[in-house]
Amino acid sequence: MDLTGKTLFIANRGEIAVRINRAAKALGMKVAQAYSEADADMLAVRLSDDAYEVGPPQAAKSYLDIGRLLEAASQSGADAIHPGYGFLSENAEFAGAVDEAGMVFVGPAAETIALMGDKAAARAAAVRAGTPVAPGSDGRIETPADARAVADRIGFPLMIKAAAGGGGRGIRIARNQEDLERLVPQARSEAQAAFGDGGLYLERLLENARHVEVQILGDGKRAIHLFERECSLQRRRQKVWEEAPAVCLSDDQRQSICEASVKLAESVSYRGAGTLEYLFDPGAGTFAFLEMNTRVQVEHPVSEFVTGVDIVQEMIRLAFGESLSLSQNDVSRNGHAIEVRVNAEDPMNNFMPFPGVVGAMSVPDNVRFDTMLYEGYAIPPFYDSLLGKLIVHGETRADALSKLQAALAEFKIEGLKTTLPLYEMLALDPDVAADKFHTQFLENWLETHLSVPA
Amino acid sequence: MTKQIRSPLPGTFYRKPAPDQPNFVEDNAGVKAGEVIGLVEVMKSFHEVKAEEDGNNVRFLADNEAPIMAGAVLAEMD
């Protein structure tokens, strides 16, 4: 389908709005951009053909207001709406409302979002498709007796998870029977308050595991994978550093998890770009399905670097009903990519947020910097702290790491505190260089390596 | 004499610890130095705002969930 001249409405902000803008322009589309009162000066507004204010700074009254967004989108004459990540990107009601308003939602069908958004139902879908999962409950647990029975079967430590949670939210860890008795009622009322759904399920906790995730693309019938990413370096369950490929996997392990992911995506007739997240136990060589994200991910550029596929362009084409243009055999891996998330936080002061005015910037050559920044931009305090992503590509992991070190030594952003100094230290760390880390590594590392004033 | 409580940070001001809980400090109440009078959410992290001195008859100038700039006067008191 020729998308030239069609209008894409971007219902998001920050660096991802800029990224989506670039993909839309490459497809010959016109861009209409939503913005809150606090975002009138943002880069994505400046790069758009048309921009529409959708409400006050608070996200609940702007970027999360379905009515306001749809009104602005239809005013812009949009053919399609891209939700980006976060905000309404995994909101089935929004996807359905966009569809009903006669526009294309750039993402899977509302029913797929609803299915995968219920984490207990997603786990059940994974089991049906033969995807490896951690030992756990079959669907939701309804009574304390259910919880005890599951715990007897799978053992401790285990995670009590909210069915409506996800992204690391709504998780409690029980190390014994006593914890379980105490935490299940607490978790239920918290999940009810936080998500409006008190449903819980249980899963065995894997400790010292690695976070490995598989990027897939689907057209509703067929799906392919774009290989995997390694995202174990996390703080407070938020990824800060991502790589492709995951060099901790053998070729057989890589092939098996990528194929299992394609099978799961096809089993739910997946359309668009999606990610299947797993924990990988390097000792046992086993995977456990965590969740599926039905949207573009922050860390998509590392997969773009190693496969050469433009994921954001592909997801727009797929949303308009095109069939996959690639077959699995067309996708190959080339080299190694590393991304670090540049946040407006001071790593030397307990990651205190630092909304400020961007001074002189010097970005090294030969790197990709996906960003919302420009010199003189006043960063609003109302949204998350992600300013941009620095991505490097090398022939091998060692080569990518040395390119990252060189880039970080040159990279300067005046006027702000950012997490760049943290990455300078991590890029020189022997354990990081040796690929010896897991999902709890960074928090321990921060305690021993960063002198944090009390 | 009128005293002011200012926000040290820009962001979103909250008068209560959670939506279903009462205000930290009710209008016209008194506060002690060091008492938490609200939260400021900046880039998704929450920071307490404390009264720097004792005061009476606190009058909030910033509404719950209002966007505020650093240095904004949140409340006045006697």
Short mmCIF file of C-alpha atoms in Angstrom, two decimals:
data_model
loop_
_atom_site.label_atom_id
_atom_site.label_comp_id
_atom_site.label_asym_id
_atom_site.label_seq_id
_atom_site.Cartn_x
_atom_site.Cartn_y
_atom_site.Cartn_z
CA MET A 1 0.00 0.00 0.00
CA ASP A 2 1.24 3.49 -0.79
CA LEU A 3 1.13 5.51 2.40
CA THR A 4 2.33 8.72 0.71
CA GLY A 5 0.20 11.68 1.72
CA LYS A 6 -1.62 9.84 4.48
CA THR A 7 -1.60 11.46 7.91
CA LEU A 8 -0.27 9.81 11.05
CA PHE A 9 -1.35 11.27 14.39
CA ILE A 10 1.23 10.72 17.15
CA ALA A 11 -0.44 10.32 20.56
CA ASN A 12 2.79 10.44 22.54
CA ARG A 13 5.70 12.74 23.39
CA GLY A 14 9.45 12.82 23.99
CA GLU A 15 12.02 10.81 22.08
CA ILE A 16 9.58 8.18 20.79
CA ALA A 17 7.39 10.84 19.16
CA VAL A 18 10.50 12.04 17.31
CA ARG A 19 11.34 8.46 16.31
CA ILE A 20 7.82 7.82 15.00
CA ASN A 21 7.87 11.15 13.15
CA ARG A 22 11.06 10.08 11.35
CA ALA A 23 9.55 6.73 10.32
CA ALA A 24 6.34 8.37 9.08
CA LYS A 25 8.25 10.94 7.03
CA ALA A 26 10.35 8.16 5.49
CA LEU A 27 7.10 6.54 4.38
CA GLY A 28 5.99 9.83 2.81
CA MET A 29 3.31 10.44 5.43
CA LYS A 30 2.24 13.71 6.98
CA VAL A 31 2.55 13.99 10.76
CA ALA A 32 0.07 15.47 13.22
CA GLN A 33 1.43 15.67 16.75
CA ALA A 34 -0.43 15.74 20.08
CA TYR A 35 1.03 17.84 22.88
CA SER A 36 0.11 18.91 26.39
CA GLU A 37 0.33 22.53 27.59
CA ALA A 38 3.75 21.67 29.06
CA ASP A 39 5.03 20.27 25.75
CA ALA A 40 4.37 23.11 23.29
CA ASP A 41 8.14 23.50 22.75
CA MET A 42 9.02 19.86 22.35
CA LEU A 43 11.07 18.67 19.39
CA ALA A 44 8.31 16.43 18.02
CA VAL A 45 5.99 19.46 17.75
CA ARG A 46 8.65 21.39 15.83
CA LEU A 47 9.16 18.49 13.42
CA SER A 48 5.42 17.91 12.80
CA ASP A 49 3.29 19.27 9.98
CA ASP A 50 0.48 20.08 12.39
CA ALA A 51 0.26 20.02 16.16
CA TYR A 52 -2.74 19.83 18.48
CA GLU A 53 -2.90 20.72 22.15
CA VAL A 54 -4.72 17.96 24.01
CA GLY A 55 -4.88 19.31 27.57
CA PRO A 56 -2.99 20.35 30.70
CA PRO A 57 0.42 19.02 31.79
CA GLN A 58 -0.94 16.12 33.86
CA ALA A 59 -0.89 13.03 31.65
CA ALA A 60 -4.27 11.89 32.98
CA LYS A 61 -5.81 15.03 31.48
CA SER A 62 -3.90 14.99 28.18
CA TYR A 63 -1.93 12.00 26.87
CA LEU A 64 -4.29 9.61 28.66
CA ASP A 65 -7.51 11.38 27.71
CA ILE A 66 -9.02 9.20 24.96
CA GLY A 67 -11.75 11.73 24.12
CA ARG A 68 -9.35 14.65 23.70
CA LEU A 69 -6.93 12.62 21.61
CA LEU A 70 -9.61 11.27 19.27
CA GLU A 71 -11.05 14.76 18.84
CA ALA A 72 -7.65 16.17 17.89
CA ALA A 73 -6.88 13.23 15.62
CA SER A 74 -10.09 13.57 13.63
CA GLN A 75 -9.59 17.33 13.43
CA SER A 76 -6.19 16.64 11.87
CA GLY A 77 -7.74 14.37 9.28
CA ALA A 78 -5.58 11.51 10.52
CA ASP A 79 -5.70 8.14 8.78
CA ALA A 80 -3.91 6.43 11.65
CA ILE A 81 -2.86 6.94 15.27
CA HIS A 82 0.48 5.78 16.67
CA PRO A 83 0.40 5.38 20.47
CA GLY A 84 4.18 4.99 21.01
CA TYR A 85 5.05 3.30 24.32
CA GLY A 86 3.60 3.93 27.78
CA PHE A 87 0.48 6.15 28.02
CA LEU A 88 -2.33 4.47 26.00
CA SER A 89 -0.14 2.15 23.94
CA GLU A 90 -1.44 -1.01 25.63
CA ASN A 91 -4.95 0.20 26.35
CA ALA A 92 -7.50 -2.02 24.60
CA GLU A 93 -10.26 0.56 25.05
CA PHE A 94 -8.21 3.16 23.18
CA ALA A 95 -7.34 0.74 20.37
CA GLY A 96 -11.04 -0.12 20.01
CA ALA A 97 -12.09 3.55 20.08
CA VAL A 98 -9.58 4.46 17.36
CA ASP A 99 -10.95 1.66 15.23
CA GLU A 100 -14.56 2.73 15.81
CA ALA A 101 -13.66 6.30 14.87
CA GLY A 102 -12.60 4.94 11.46
CA MET A 103 -8.86 5.33 11.95
CA VAL A 104 -6.07 2.77 11.97
CA PHE A 105 -4.54 1.95 15.36
CA VAL A 106 -0.81 1.26 14.95
CA GLY A 107 -0.72 -1.85 17.10
CA PRO A 108 -2.49 -5.16 17.40
CA ALA A 109 -6.26 -5.63 17.58
CA ALA A 110 -7.97 -4.47 20.78
CA GLU A 111 -8.75 -8.10 21.69
CA THR A 112 -5.07 -9.07 21.43
CA ILE A 113 -4.09 -6.17 23.70
CA ALA A 114 -6.76 -7.21 26.20
CA LEU A 115 -5.63 -10.85 26.13
CA MET A 116 -1.94 -10.05 26.61
CA GLY A 117 -2.70 -7.25 29.09
CA ASP A 118 -4.22 -9.80 31.46
CA LYS A 119 -0.94 -11.37 32.56
CA ALA A 120 -2.60 -14.54 33.86
CA ALA A 121 -4.41 -15.01 30.52
CA ALA A 122 -1.15 -14.28 28.65
CA ARG A 123 0.60 -16.99 30.65
CA ALA A 124 -2.19 -19.40 29.76
CA ALA A 125 -1.84 -18.49 26.06
CA ALA A 126 1.90 -19.14 26.33
CA VAL A 127 1.26 -22.55 27.87
CA ARG A 128 -1.20 -23.41 25.06
CA ALA A 129 1.36 -22.40 22.41
CA GLY A 130 4.06 -24.52 24.04
CA THR A 131 6.13 -21.51 25.16
CA PRO A 132 8.25 -22.26 28.24
CA VAL A 133 6.87 -20.72 31.45
CA ALA A 134 8.07 -20.77 35.06
CA PRO A 135 6.24 -23.29 37.28
CA GLY A 136 3.13 -21.49 38.53
CA SER A 137 -0.63 -21.40 38.88
CA ASP A 138 -2.92 -22.27 35.99
CA GLY A 139 -4.54 -18.88 35.63
CA ARG A 140 -5.75 -16.88 38.61
CA ILE A 141 -5.80 -18.04 42.20
CA GLU A 142 -9.16 -17.40 43.81
CA THR A 143 -8.75 -18.47 47.46
CA PRO A 144 -5.95 -18.75 50.07
CA ALA A 145 -6.38 -22.55 49.78
CA ASP A 146 -5.65 -22.31 46.03
CA ALA A 147 -2.51 -20.34 46.82
CA ARG A 148 -1.34 -22.95 49.35
CA ALA A 149 -1.96 -25.79 46.91
CA VAL A 150 0.03 -24.06 44.14
CA ALA A 151 2.86 -23.24 46.57
CA ASP A 152 3.04 -26.89 47.64
CA ARG A 153 3.43 -27.88 44.01
CA ILE A 154 5.92 -25.25 42.76
CA GLY A 155 7.87 -24.46 45.97
CA PHE A 156 9.42 -21.26 47.35
CA PRO A 157 10.60 -18.59 46.71
CA LEU A 158 7.68 -17.54 44.54
CA MET A 159 6.20 -14.37 43.11
CA ILE A 160 2.68 -13.18 43.79
CA LYS A 161 1.78 -11.25 40.66
CA ALA A 162 -1.15 -9.01 39.78
CA ALA A 163 -2.98 -10.23 36.66
CA ALA A 164 -3.46 -6.60 35.66
CA GLY A 165 0.16 -5.66 36.45
CA GLY A 166 3.15 -5.94 34.14
CA GLY A 167 6.41 -4.12 33.51
CA GLY A 168 7.59 -5.17 36.96
CA ARG A 169 4.62 -3.58 38.71
CA GLY A 170 2.39 -5.44 41.15
CA ILE A 171 4.91 -8.12 42.17
CA ARG A 172 5.55 -9.45 45.68
CA ILE A 173 8.01 -12.15 46.71
CA ALA A 174 7.10 -14.87 49.22
CA ARG A 175 10.01 -16.91 50.59
CA ASN A 176 7.92 -19.18 52.80
CA GLN A 177 4.41 -20.19 53.83
CA GLU A 178 4.18 -17.38 56.38
CA ASP A 179 4.99 -14.72 53.73
CA LEU A 180 2.40 -16.25 51.44
CA GLU A 181 -0.40 -16.09 54.05
CA ARG A 182 0.47 -12.50 54.87
CA LEU A 183 1.13 -11.18 51.36
CA VAL A 184 -1.72 -12.69 49.31
CA PRO A 185 -4.48 -10.58 50.94
CA GLN A 186 -2.21 -7.48 50.82
CA ALA A 187 -1.39 -8.05 47.16
CA ARG A 188 -5.05 -8.56 46.35
CA SER A 189 -6.20 -5.28 47.88
CA GLU A 190 -3.24 -3.41 46.40
CA ALA A 191 -3.91 -4.79 42.93
CA GLN A 192 -7.57 -3.86 43.33
CA ALA A 193 -6.60 -0.29 44.28
CA ALA A 194 -3.85 0.13 41.67
CA PHE A 195 -5.37 -1.64 38.67
CA GLY A 196 -9.10 -1.99 39.52
CA ASP A 197 -8.61 -5.76 39.32
CA GLY A 198 -7.58 -7.80 42.37
CA GLY A 199 -6.77 -10.93 40.32
CA LEU A 200 -3.52 -12.67 41.29
CA TYR A 201 -1.41 -15.53 39.99
CA LEU A 202 1.69 -17.27 41.32
CA GLU A 203 5.01 -18.08 39.67
CA ARG A 204 8.23 -19.61 40.94
CA LEU A 205 10.90 -16.91 41.37
CA LEU A 206 14.08 -17.38 39.35
CA GLU A 207 17.01 -15.70 41.06
CA ASN A 208 20.16 -14.52 39.33
CA ALA A 209 18.40 -14.96 36.00
CA ARG A 210 18.89 -12.86 32.90
CA HIS A 211 16.26 -10.86 31.06
CA VAL A 212 16.11 -11.96 27.44
CA GLU A 213 13.38 -10.80 25.07
CA VAL A 214 12.44 -11.61 21.48
CA GLN A 215 11.28 -8.98 18.96
CA ILE A 216 8.57 -10.20 16.65
CA LEU A 217 6.59 -8.78 13.74
CA GLY A 218 3.26 -10.25 12.64
CA ASP A 219 0.64 -9.54 9.98
CA GLY A 220 -2.25 -11.34 11.68
CA LYS A 221 -1.48 -14.63 9.94
CA ARG A 222 2.25 -15.07 9.82
CA ALA A 223 4.92 -13.88 12.25
CA ILE A 224 8.70 -13.58 12.10
CA HIS A 225 11.30 -12.77 14.75
CA LEU A 226 14.09 -10.20 14.64
CA PHE A 227 16.15 -12.19 17.13
CA GLU A 228 16.60 -11.34 20.78
CA ARG A 229 17.80 -8.60 23.12
CA GLU A 230 19.58 -8.83 26.46
CA CYS A 231 18.19 -6.36 29.05
CA SER A 232 19.40 -7.53 32.47
CA LEU A 233 20.97 -4.27 33.59
CA GLN A 234 18.04 -2.76 35.46
CA ARG A 235 17.41 -0.44 38.36
CA ARG A 236 14.11 -0.76 40.19
CA ARG A 237 12.97 -3.13 37.44
CA GLN A 238 13.56 -0.45 34.80
CA LYS A 239 16.02 -1.31 32.05
CA VAL A 240 18.91 1.09 31.65
CA TRP A 241 21.23 -0.75 29.19
CA GLU A 242 20.22 -3.15 26.42
CA GLU A 243 22.09 -5.25 23.89
CA ALA A 244 21.48 -7.37 20.83
CA PRO A 245 22.21 -10.21 20.53
CA ALA A 246 22.20 -11.90 23.96
CA VAL A 247 25.65 -13.45 23.85
CA CYS A 248 24.82 -15.61 26.88
CA LEU A 249 22.71 -17.84 24.60
CA SER A 250 24.02 -20.72 22.53
CA ASP A 251 22.86 -20.91 18.91
CA ASP A 252 20.47 -23.72 19.83
CA GLN A 253 19.02 -21.78 22.76
CA ARG A 254 18.61 -18.69 20.56
CA GLN A 255 16.87 -20.62 17.82
CA SER A 256 14.55 -22.41 20.21
CA ILE A 257 13.37 -19.28 22.07
CA CYS A 258 12.97 -17.26 18.87
CA GLU A 259 10.92 -20.04 17.26
CA ALA A 260 8.79 -20.46 20.39
CA SER A 261 8.09 -16.71 20.31
CA VAL A 262 6.95 -16.82 16.69
CA LYS A 263 4.65 -19.70 17.54
CA LEU A 264 3.07 -17.79 20.42
CA ALA A 265 2.62 -14.67 18.25
CA GLU A 266 0.97 -16.71 15.49
CA SER A 267 -1.26 -18.50 18.00
CA VAL A 268 -2.84 -15.14 18.94
CA SER A 269 -2.96 -13.91 15.28
CA TYR A 270 -0.57 -11.12 16.20
CA ARG A 271 -0.45 -8.03 14.01
CA GLY A 272 2.28 -5.41 14.39
CA ALA A 273 5.48 -5.25 16.42
CA GLY A 274 5.62 -7.02 19.76
CA THR A 275 8.05 -8.32 22.31
CA LEU A 276 8.04 -11.54 24.31
CA GLU A 277 9.95 -11.18 27.54
CA TYR A 278 11.61 -14.11 29.30
CA LEU A 279 13.84 -14.86 32.22
CA PHE A 280 16.75 -17.06 31.22
CA ASP A 281 18.49 -19.29 33.76
CA PRO A 282 22.04 -19.61 32.39
CA GLY A 283 22.90 -22.51 34.72
CA ALA A 284 19.95 -24.66 33.72
CA GLY A 285 19.69 -23.27 30.19
CA THR A 286 15.93 -22.78 30.62
CA PHE A 287 13.55 -19.93 29.74
CA ALA A 288 10.45 -18.73 31.55
CA PHE A 289 7.92 -16.47 29.81
CA LEU A 290 7.37 -13.20 31.68
CA GLU A 291 4.96 -11.19 29.53
CA MET A 292 4.26 -9.87 26.08
CA ASN A 293 4.45 -6.17 25.28
CA THR A 294 2.08 -5.28 22.46
CA ARG A 295 3.84 -2.08 21.39
CA VAL A 296 7.16 -0.70 20.23
CA GLN A 297 9.78 -0.89 22.99
CA VAL A 298 12.24 1.74 24.13
CA GLU A 299 15.11 -0.59 23.24
CA HIS A 300 13.97 -1.44 19.68
CA PRO A 301 17.00 0.31 18.07
CA VAL A 302 19.47 -2.43 19.05
CA SER A 303 17.42 -4.93 17.03
CA GLU A 304 17.24 -2.47 14.14
CA PHE A 305 21.04 -2.21 14.15
CA VAL A 306 21.70 -5.94 14.03
CA THR A 307 18.94 -6.86 11.53
CA GLY A 308 18.71 -3.71 9.39
CA VAL A 309 14.90 -3.74 9.71
CA ASP A 310 13.14 -0.45 10.52
CA ILE A 311 10.71 -1.70 13.18
CA VAL A 312 8.66 1.50 13.41
CA GLN A 313 8.13 1.71 9.65
CA GLU A 314 7.22 -1.98 9.56
CA MET A 315 4.64 -1.63 12.32
CA ILE A 316 2.95 1.25 10.50
CA ARG A 317 2.74 -0.78 7.27
CA LEU A 318 1.40 -3.81 9.11
CA ALA A 319 -1.25 -1.67 10.85
CA PHE A 320 -2.53 -0.56 7.43
CA GLY A 321 -3.10 -4.23 6.62
CA GLU A 322 -0.01 -5.01 4.59
CA SER A 323 1.37 -8.54 4.72
CA LEU A 324 4.85 -9.10 6.09
CA SER A 325 7.33 -8.04 3.43
CA LEU A 326 10.03 -10.27 4.90
CA SER A 327 10.27 -13.98 5.40
CA GLN A 328 12.31 -15.42 8.25
CA ASN A 329 15.13 -16.31 5.88
CA ASP A 330 15.46 -12.66 4.87
CA VAL A 331 16.40 -11.71 8.44
CA SER A 332 20.01 -12.14 9.46
CA ARG A 333 22.14 -10.91 12.32
CA ASN A 334 25.02 -8.56 11.80
CA GLY A 335 27.38 -7.54 14.61
CA HIS A 336 26.46 -6.35 18.07
CA ALA A 337 24.57 -3.30 19.31
CA ILE A 338 24.40 -1.65 22.74
CA GLU A 339 21.94 1.01 23.88
CA VAL A 340 22.13 3.11 27.05
CA ARG A 341 19.20 5.17 28.28
CA VAL A 342 20.16 8.76 28.96
CA ASN A 343 17.92 9.90 31.81
CA ALA A 344 17.69 13.32 33.46
CA GLU A 345 18.76 11.89 36.81
CA ASP A 346 21.85 12.36 38.93
CA PRO A 347 23.40 8.93 39.49
CA MET A 348 25.72 10.41 42.13
CA ASN A 349 22.75 11.67 44.16
CA ASN A 350 20.47 8.64 44.37
CA PHE A 351 19.14 9.25 40.85
CA MET A 352 17.49 12.51 41.82
CA PRO A 353 15.48 13.80 38.83
CA PHE A 354 16.96 16.83 37.15
CA PRO A 355 14.56 18.71 34.92
CA GLY A 356 16.55 21.65 33.59
CA VAL A 357 17.45 23.65 30.52
CA VAL A 358 19.64 21.92 27.94
CA GLY A 359 22.93 23.73 27.41
CA ALA A 360 25.56 23.04 24.75
CA MET A 361 25.43 19.49 23.42
CA SER A 362 28.16 17.59 21.69
CA VAL A 363 27.12 14.24 20.24
CA PRO A 364 29.89 12.06 18.80
CA ASP A 365 29.84 10.91 15.19
CA ASN A 366 29.21 7.30 14.23
CA VAL A 367 26.59 6.70 16.92
CA ARG A 368 22.81 6.78 16.85
CA PHE A 369 21.24 9.18 19.35
CA ASP A 370 17.44 8.97 19.47
CA THR A 371 16.47 12.01 21.47
CA MET A 372 13.99 14.73 22.33
CA LEU A 373 16.74 17.23 23.17
CA TYR A 374 17.85 20.41 21.50
CA GLU A 375 19.98 23.22 22.89
CA GLY A 376 17.89 25.65 24.95
CA TYR A 377 15.04 23.17 25.54
CA ALA A 378 13.48 23.36 29.02
CA ILE A 379 12.67 19.79 30.07
CA PRO A 380 9.24 19.66 31.70
CA PRO A 381 9.09 17.90 35.11
CA PHE A 382 5.77 16.14 34.50
CA TYR A 383 6.85 13.07 32.55
CA ASP A 384 9.46 10.33 32.77
CA SER A 385 13.13 11.19 32.80
CA LEU A 386 14.18 9.57 29.52
CA LEU A 387 15.95 12.18 27.38
CA GLY A 388 17.29 9.92 24.70
CA LYS A 389 19.09 6.72 23.85
CA LEU A 390 22.68 6.39 22.76
CA ILE A 391 23.13 3.35 20.53
CA VAL A 392 26.38 1.97 19.12
CA HIS A 393 27.01 -0.87 16.71
CA GLY A 394 30.19 -2.91 16.37
CA GLU A 395 31.37 -6.06 14.66
CA THR A 396 31.54 -7.93 17.97
CA ARG A 397 30.43 -7.25 21.54
CA ALA A 398 33.96 -6.18 22.47
CA ASP A 399 34.03 -3.83 19.50
CA ALA A 400 30.63 -2.34 20.41
CA LEU A 401 31.77 -1.88 24.01
CA SER A 402 34.90 -0.01 22.96
CA LYS A 403 32.83 2.19 20.61
CA LEU A 404 30.52 2.91 23.54
CA GLN A 405 33.48 3.86 25.74
CA ALA A 406 34.79 6.20 23.05
CA ALA A 407 31.36 7.75 22.47
CA LEU A 408 30.76 8.32 26.18
CA ALA A 409 34.13 10.01 26.58
CA GLU A 410 33.15 12.52 23.90
CA PHE A 411 29.45 12.95 24.73
CA LYS A 412 28.61 16.21 26.49
CA ILE A 413 25.29 17.69 27.58
CA GLU A 414 25.73 20.92 29.52
CA GLY A 415 23.16 22.28 31.94
CA LEU A 416 21.79 18.94 33.12
CA LYS A 417 22.65 16.03 35.36
CA THR A 418 22.25 12.83 33.37
CA THR A 419 22.99 9.14 33.77
CA LEU A 420 25.87 9.33 31.25
CA PRO A 421 28.57 9.17 33.99
CA LEU A 422 27.04 5.90 35.23
CA TYR A 423 27.44 4.35 31.78
CA GLU A 424 31.05 5.56 31.56
CA MET A 425 31.73 3.51 34.69
CA LEU A 426 29.69 0.50 33.57
CA ALA A 427 31.34 0.43 30.16
CA LEU A 428 34.70 0.01 31.92
CA ASP A 429 33.52 -2.58 34.44
CA PRO A 430 35.22 -6.00 34.09
CA ASP A 431 32.04 -7.96 34.90
CA VAL A 432 30.07 -6.04 32.29
CA ALA A 433 32.87 -6.61 29.78
CA ALA A 434 32.81 -10.34 30.61
CA ASP A 435 29.00 -10.42 30.21
CA LYS A 436 28.78 -11.62 33.82
CA PHE A 437 25.56 -10.03 35.08
CA HIS A 438 21.91 -10.75 35.83
CA THR A 439 18.79 -8.75 36.72
CA GLN A 440 19.93 -8.02 40.31
CA PHE A 441 23.49 -7.13 39.29
CA LEU A 442 23.12 -3.38 38.82
CA GLU A 443 21.45 -2.61 42.15
CA ASN A 444 24.21 -4.48 44.00
CA TRP A 445 26.83 -2.78 41.85
CA LEU A 446 25.41 0.67 42.61
CA GLU A 447 25.70 0.01 46.33
CA THR A 448 29.36 -0.93 46.08
CA HIS A 449 30.57 1.34 43.27
CA LEU A 450 28.75 4.66 43.66
CA SER A 451 29.37 6.76 46.72
CA VAL A 452 25.87 7.93 47.41
CA PRO A 453 25.72 10.70 50.00
CA ALA A 454 23.18 9.91 52.72
CA MET B 1 3.25 37.71 60.16
CA THR B 2 2.57 35.64 57.05
CA LYS B 3 4.99 32.81 56.35
CA GLN B 4 5.29 30.93 53.07
CA ILE B 5 5.95 27.30 52.19
CA ARG B 6 7.60 27.00 48.79
CA SER B 7 8.19 24.00 46.58
CA PRO B 8 11.87 23.09 46.23
CA LEU B 9 11.16 21.31 42.92
CA PRO B 10 9.01 21.71 39.83
CA GLY B 11 6.37 19.07 39.14
CA THR B 12 2.91 18.03 40.25
CA PHE B 13 1.81 18.89 43.80
CA TYR B 14 -0.19 16.43 45.92
CA ARG B 15 -1.79 17.24 49.24
CA LYS B 16 -2.33 13.58 50.18
CA PRO B 17 -0.08 10.49 50.26
CA ALA B 18 -2.50 8.52 48.04
CA PRO B 19 -5.78 9.32 46.28
CA ASP B 20 -7.87 7.44 48.85
CA GLN B 21 -6.20 8.97 51.89
CA PRO B 22 -6.77 12.22 53.82
CA ASN B 23 -4.70 15.36 53.26
CA PHE B 24 -1.36 15.60 55.05
CA VAL B 25 -2.52 18.92 56.46
CA GLU B 26 -6.06 20.30 56.38
CA ASP B 27 -6.81 23.92 55.57
CA ASN B 28 -6.51 26.25 58.57
CA ALA B 29 -4.65 23.62 60.63
CA GLY B 30 -1.32 24.24 62.36
CA VAL B 31 2.02 22.65 61.43
CA LYS B 32 5.32 21.99 63.19
CA ALA B 33 8.73 22.55 61.59
CA GLY B 34 9.70 19.43 59.64
CA GLU B 35 6.11 18.25 59.18
CA VAL B 36 5.26 16.91 55.70
CA ILE B 37 2.64 19.13 54.06
CA GLY B 38 2.57 17.51 50.60
CA LEU B 39 4.42 15.66 47.84
CA VAL B 40 5.89 16.89 44.60
CA GLU B 41 6.04 14.39 41.77
CA VAL B 42 8.93 15.15 39.47
CA MET B 43 9.62 12.83 36.56
CA LYS B 44 7.63 10.04 38.18
CA SER B 45 9.47 10.18 41.49
CA PHE B 46 7.89 11.57 44.64
CA HIS B 47 9.51 14.04 47.05
CA GLU B 48 8.18 15.25 50.37
CA VAL B 49 7.65 18.95 51.02
CA LYS B 50 8.16 19.90 54.65
CA ALA B 51 7.31 23.00 56.61
CA GLU B 52 10.54 24.75 57.57
CA GLU B 53 9.04 26.43 60.63
CA ASP B 54 6.03 26.16 62.92
CA GLY B 55 2.87 27.90 61.76
CA ASN B 56 -0.86 28.29 62.30
CA ASN B 57 -3.88 28.66 60.06
CA VAL B 58 -2.29 27.09 56.96
CA ARG B 59 -3.88 28.29 53.73
CA PHE B 60 -3.04 26.27 50.59
CA LEU B 61 -2.53 28.31 47.42
CA ALA B 62 -1.76 25.26 45.25
CA ASP B 63 -4.52 22.76 44.57
CA ASN B 64 -4.11 19.02 44.85
CA GLU B 65 -2.60 17.69 41.56
CA ALA B 66 -1.67 21.18 40.37
CA PRO B 67 1.37 21.63 38.12
CA ILE B 68 3.87 23.89 39.87
CA MET B 69 7.25 25.47 39.17
CA ALA B 70 10.27 25.34 41.50
CA GLY B 71 9.93 28.07 44.10
CA ALA B 72 6.15 28.28 43.76
CA VAL B 73 4.36 29.24 46.95
CA LEU B 74 2.32 26.19 47.96
CA ALA B 75 0.83 27.55 51.15
CA GLU B 76 0.81 30.53 53.49
CA MET B 77 0.47 30.42 57.26
CA ASP B 78 0.64 32.69 60.29
#
